[in-house]
Coordinates of C-alpha atoms in Angstrom, one line a residue:
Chain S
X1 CA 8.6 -25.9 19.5
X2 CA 11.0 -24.0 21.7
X3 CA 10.1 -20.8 19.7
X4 CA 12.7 -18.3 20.2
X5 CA 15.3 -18.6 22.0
X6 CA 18.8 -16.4 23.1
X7 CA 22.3 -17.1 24.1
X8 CA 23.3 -16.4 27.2
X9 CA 20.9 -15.3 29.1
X10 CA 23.1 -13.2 31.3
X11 CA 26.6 -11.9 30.5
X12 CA 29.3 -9.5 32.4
X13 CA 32.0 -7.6 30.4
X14 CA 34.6 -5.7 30.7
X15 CA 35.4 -2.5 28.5
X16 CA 37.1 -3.1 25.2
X17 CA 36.1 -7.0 25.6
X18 CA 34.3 -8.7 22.3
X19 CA 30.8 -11.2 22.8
X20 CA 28.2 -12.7 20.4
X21 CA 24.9 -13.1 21.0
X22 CA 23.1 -15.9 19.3
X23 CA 19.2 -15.7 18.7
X24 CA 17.6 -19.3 17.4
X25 CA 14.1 -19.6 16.1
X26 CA 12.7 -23.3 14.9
X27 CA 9.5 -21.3 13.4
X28 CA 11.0 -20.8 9.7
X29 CA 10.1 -17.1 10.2
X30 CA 12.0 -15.2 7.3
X31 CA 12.2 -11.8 9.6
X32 CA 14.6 -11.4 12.6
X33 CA 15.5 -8.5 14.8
X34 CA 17.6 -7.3 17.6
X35 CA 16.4 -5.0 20.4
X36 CA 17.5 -3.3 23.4
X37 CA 15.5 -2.1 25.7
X38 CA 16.8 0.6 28.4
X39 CA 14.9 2.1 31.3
X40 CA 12.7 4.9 30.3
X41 CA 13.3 4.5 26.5
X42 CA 11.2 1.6 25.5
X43 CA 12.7 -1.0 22.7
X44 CA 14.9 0.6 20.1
X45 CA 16.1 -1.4 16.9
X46 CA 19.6 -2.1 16.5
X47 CA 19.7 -4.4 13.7
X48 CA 17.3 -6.6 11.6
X49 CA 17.3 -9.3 8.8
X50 CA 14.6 -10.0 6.2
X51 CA 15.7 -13.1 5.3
X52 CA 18.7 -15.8 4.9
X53 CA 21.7 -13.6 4.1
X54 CA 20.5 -10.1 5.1
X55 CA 20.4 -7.5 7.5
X56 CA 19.6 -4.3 7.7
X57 CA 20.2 -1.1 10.2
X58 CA 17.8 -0.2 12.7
X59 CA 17.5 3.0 14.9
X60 CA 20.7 2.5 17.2
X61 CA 23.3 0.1 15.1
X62 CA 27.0 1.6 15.9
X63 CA 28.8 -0.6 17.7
X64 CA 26.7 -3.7 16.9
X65 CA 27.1 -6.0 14.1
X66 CA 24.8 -9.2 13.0
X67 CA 24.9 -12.1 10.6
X68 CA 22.4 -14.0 9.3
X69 CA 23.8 -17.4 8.2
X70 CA 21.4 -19.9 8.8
X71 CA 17.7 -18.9 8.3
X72 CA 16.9 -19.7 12.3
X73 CA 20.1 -17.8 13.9
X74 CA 20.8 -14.6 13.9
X75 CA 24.1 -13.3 15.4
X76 CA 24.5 -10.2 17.4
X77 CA 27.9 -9.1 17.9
X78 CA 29.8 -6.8 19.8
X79 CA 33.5 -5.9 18.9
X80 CA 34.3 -3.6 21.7
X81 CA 32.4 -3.1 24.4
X82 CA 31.5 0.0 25.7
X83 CA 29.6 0.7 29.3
X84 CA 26.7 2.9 27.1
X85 CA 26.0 -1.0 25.7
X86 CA 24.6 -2.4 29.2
X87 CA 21.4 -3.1 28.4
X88 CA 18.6 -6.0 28.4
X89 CA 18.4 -7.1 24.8
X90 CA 15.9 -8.9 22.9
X91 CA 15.5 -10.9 19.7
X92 CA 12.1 -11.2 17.7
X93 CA 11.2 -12.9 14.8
X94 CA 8.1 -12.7 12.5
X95 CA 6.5 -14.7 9.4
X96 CA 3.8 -12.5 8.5
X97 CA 4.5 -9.3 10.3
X98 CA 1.5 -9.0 12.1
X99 CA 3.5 -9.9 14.9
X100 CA 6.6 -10.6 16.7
X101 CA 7.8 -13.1 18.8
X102 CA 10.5 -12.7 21.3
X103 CA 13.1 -14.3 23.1
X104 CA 13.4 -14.0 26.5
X105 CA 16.1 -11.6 26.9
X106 CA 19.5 -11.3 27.6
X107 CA 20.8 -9.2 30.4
X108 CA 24.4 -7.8 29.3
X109 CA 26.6 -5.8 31.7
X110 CA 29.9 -3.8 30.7
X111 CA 32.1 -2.2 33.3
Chain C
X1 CA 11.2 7.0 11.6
X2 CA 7.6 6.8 13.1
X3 CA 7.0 8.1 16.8
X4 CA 4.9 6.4 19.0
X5 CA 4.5 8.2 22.6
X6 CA 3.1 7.0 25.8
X7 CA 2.4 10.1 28.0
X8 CA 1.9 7.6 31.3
X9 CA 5.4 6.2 32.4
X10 CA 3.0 4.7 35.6
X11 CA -0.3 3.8 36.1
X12 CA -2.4 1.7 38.7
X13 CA -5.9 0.6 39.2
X14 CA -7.4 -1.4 42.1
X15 CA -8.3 -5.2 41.0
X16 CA -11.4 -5.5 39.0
X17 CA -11.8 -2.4 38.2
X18 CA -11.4 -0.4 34.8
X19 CA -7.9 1.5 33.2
X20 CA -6.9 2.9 30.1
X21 CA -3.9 3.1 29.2
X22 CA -2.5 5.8 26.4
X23 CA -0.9 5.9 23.1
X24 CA -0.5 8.4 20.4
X25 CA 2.2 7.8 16.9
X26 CA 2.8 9.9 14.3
X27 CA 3.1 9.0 10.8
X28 CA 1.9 9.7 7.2
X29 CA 1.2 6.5 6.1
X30 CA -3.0 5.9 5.4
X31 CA -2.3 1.8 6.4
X32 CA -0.6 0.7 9.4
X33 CA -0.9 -1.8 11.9
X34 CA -0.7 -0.8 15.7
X35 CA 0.1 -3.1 18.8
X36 CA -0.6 -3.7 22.0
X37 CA 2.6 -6.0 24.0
X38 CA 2.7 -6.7 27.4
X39 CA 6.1 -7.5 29.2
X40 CA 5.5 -8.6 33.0
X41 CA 8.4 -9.1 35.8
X42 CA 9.7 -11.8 33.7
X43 CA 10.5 -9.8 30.9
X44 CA 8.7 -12.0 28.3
X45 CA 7.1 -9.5 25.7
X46 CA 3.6 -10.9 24.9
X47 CA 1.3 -9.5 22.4
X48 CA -2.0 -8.4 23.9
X49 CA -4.0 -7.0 21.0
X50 CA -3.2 -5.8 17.1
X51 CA -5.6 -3.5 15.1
X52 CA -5.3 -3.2 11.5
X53 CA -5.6 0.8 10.5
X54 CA -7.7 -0.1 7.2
X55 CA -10.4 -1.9 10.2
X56 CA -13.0 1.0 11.9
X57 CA -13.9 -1.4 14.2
X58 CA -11.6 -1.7 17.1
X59 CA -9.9 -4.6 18.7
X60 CA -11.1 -7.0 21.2
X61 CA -9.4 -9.7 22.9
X62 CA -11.3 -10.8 26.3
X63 CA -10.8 -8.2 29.2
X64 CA -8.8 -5.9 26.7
X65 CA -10.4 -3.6 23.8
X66 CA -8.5 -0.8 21.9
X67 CA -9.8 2.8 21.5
X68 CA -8.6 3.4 17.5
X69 CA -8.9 7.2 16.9
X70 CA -7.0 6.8 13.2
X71 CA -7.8 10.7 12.4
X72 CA -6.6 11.8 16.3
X73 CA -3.7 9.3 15.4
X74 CA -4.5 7.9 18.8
X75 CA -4.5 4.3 20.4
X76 CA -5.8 3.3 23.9
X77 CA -5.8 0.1 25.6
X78 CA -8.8 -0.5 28.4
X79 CA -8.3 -3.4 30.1
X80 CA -11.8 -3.9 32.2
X81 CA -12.1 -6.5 35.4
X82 CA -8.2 -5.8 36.1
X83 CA -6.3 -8.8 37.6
X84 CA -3.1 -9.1 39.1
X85 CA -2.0 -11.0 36.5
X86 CA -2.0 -7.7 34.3
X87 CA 0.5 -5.8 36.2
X88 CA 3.1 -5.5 33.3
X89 CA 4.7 -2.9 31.7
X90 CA 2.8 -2.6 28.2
X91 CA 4.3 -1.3 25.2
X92 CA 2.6 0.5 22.2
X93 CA 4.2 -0.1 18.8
X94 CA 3.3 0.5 14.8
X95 CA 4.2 -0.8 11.8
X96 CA 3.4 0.8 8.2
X97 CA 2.0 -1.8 5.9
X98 CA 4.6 -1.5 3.7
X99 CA 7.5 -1.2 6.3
X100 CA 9.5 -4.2 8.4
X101 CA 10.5 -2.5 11.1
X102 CA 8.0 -2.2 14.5
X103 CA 8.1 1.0 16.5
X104 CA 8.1 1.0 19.9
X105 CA 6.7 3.6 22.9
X106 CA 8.5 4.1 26.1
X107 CA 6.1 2.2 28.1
X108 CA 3.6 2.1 31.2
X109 CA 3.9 0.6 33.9
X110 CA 0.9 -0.9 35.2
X111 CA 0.4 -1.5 39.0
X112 CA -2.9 -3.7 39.9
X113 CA -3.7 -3.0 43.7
X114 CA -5.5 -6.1 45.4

């Protein structure tokens, strides 16, 4: 099992530009979220999905939008790009929700 | 939303020996779960250690144990025989029973001197 995996792993935008990231899971977990973690300010919720077809807000969502087509992706999207959006962020999926596991991170910079 | 604060942005402890790191949240909810993840240099978040509020005894997993205060609302992590394996930055985070979302603190950063 590759467990959870993200798409790219590093990215460099400019302002105003548009990207998808794409989180994969081959777990069959039904809960997926989307994190960013800044320095100082620990891992903040931007988005989440309880299942095939849903998503929900989290504590920081403007500017973000997901999808949640398939059951094991779950699409993080950016329509406009904005500087305050460089950030490392991370994907986590549960089953049980006695815990997470996350991808390895994806490293985003916007100038 | 909950608040979960870690009052040490650094610590560091000399190899083998003893540290604790700190955790307080604040919520209104009776059951809970709290966590324990560790994220070294790699930035892979692993989860250390989970302790189920409705459980008095605390959690144990190897070298690391949990201090569960549930009426101080408090939750420390000792990890005993420190390795350098262990210098990550750990993260504190809570989730209600009947919630989806996870909380997470700021984070400490934990230094293990040889």
């Amino acid at each position: 099992n590759a467990g959870v995996t993200q798409t790219p792993k590093f990215r460099v935008l400019k302002t105003g530009q548009s990207m998808t990231l794409l989180c994969a899971q081959d777990m069959n977990h039904e809960y997926m979220y989307w994190y960013r973690q800044d320095p100082g300010m620990g891992l903040r919720l931007i988005h989440y999905s309880v299942g095939e077809g849903t998503t929900a807000k989290g504590e920081v969502p403007d500017g973000y939008n997901v999808s949640r087509l398939k059951k094991q992706n779950f699409l993080l999207g950016l329509e406009s790009a904005a500087p305050s959006q460089t950030s490392v962020y991370f994907c986590a999926s549960s089953y049980s929700l006695r815990e997470q596991f996350f991808g390895p991170g994806t490293r985003l910079t916007v100038l | 939303a909950q608040t979960v604060t870690q009052s040490q942005p650094e610590m560091s402890v000399q190899e083998a020996e003893t540290v604790t790191l700190s955790c307080t949240y604040d919520t209104s909810e009776s059951d809970y779960y709290l966590f324990w993840y560790k994220q070294p240099p790699s930035r892979q978040m692993i989860l250390v250690i989970r302790q189920e509020a409705y459980k008095q005894q605390n959690a144990t997993e190897n070298r690391f144990s949990v201090n569960f205060q549930k009426a101080a609302k408090s939750f420390s992590l000792k990890i005993s025989d420190s390795q350098l394996g262990d210098a990550a930055m750990y993260f504190c985070a809570y989730r209600s029973l009947t919630g989806n979302q996870f909380y997470f603190g700021t984070g400490t950063s934990l230094t293990v001197i040889p």
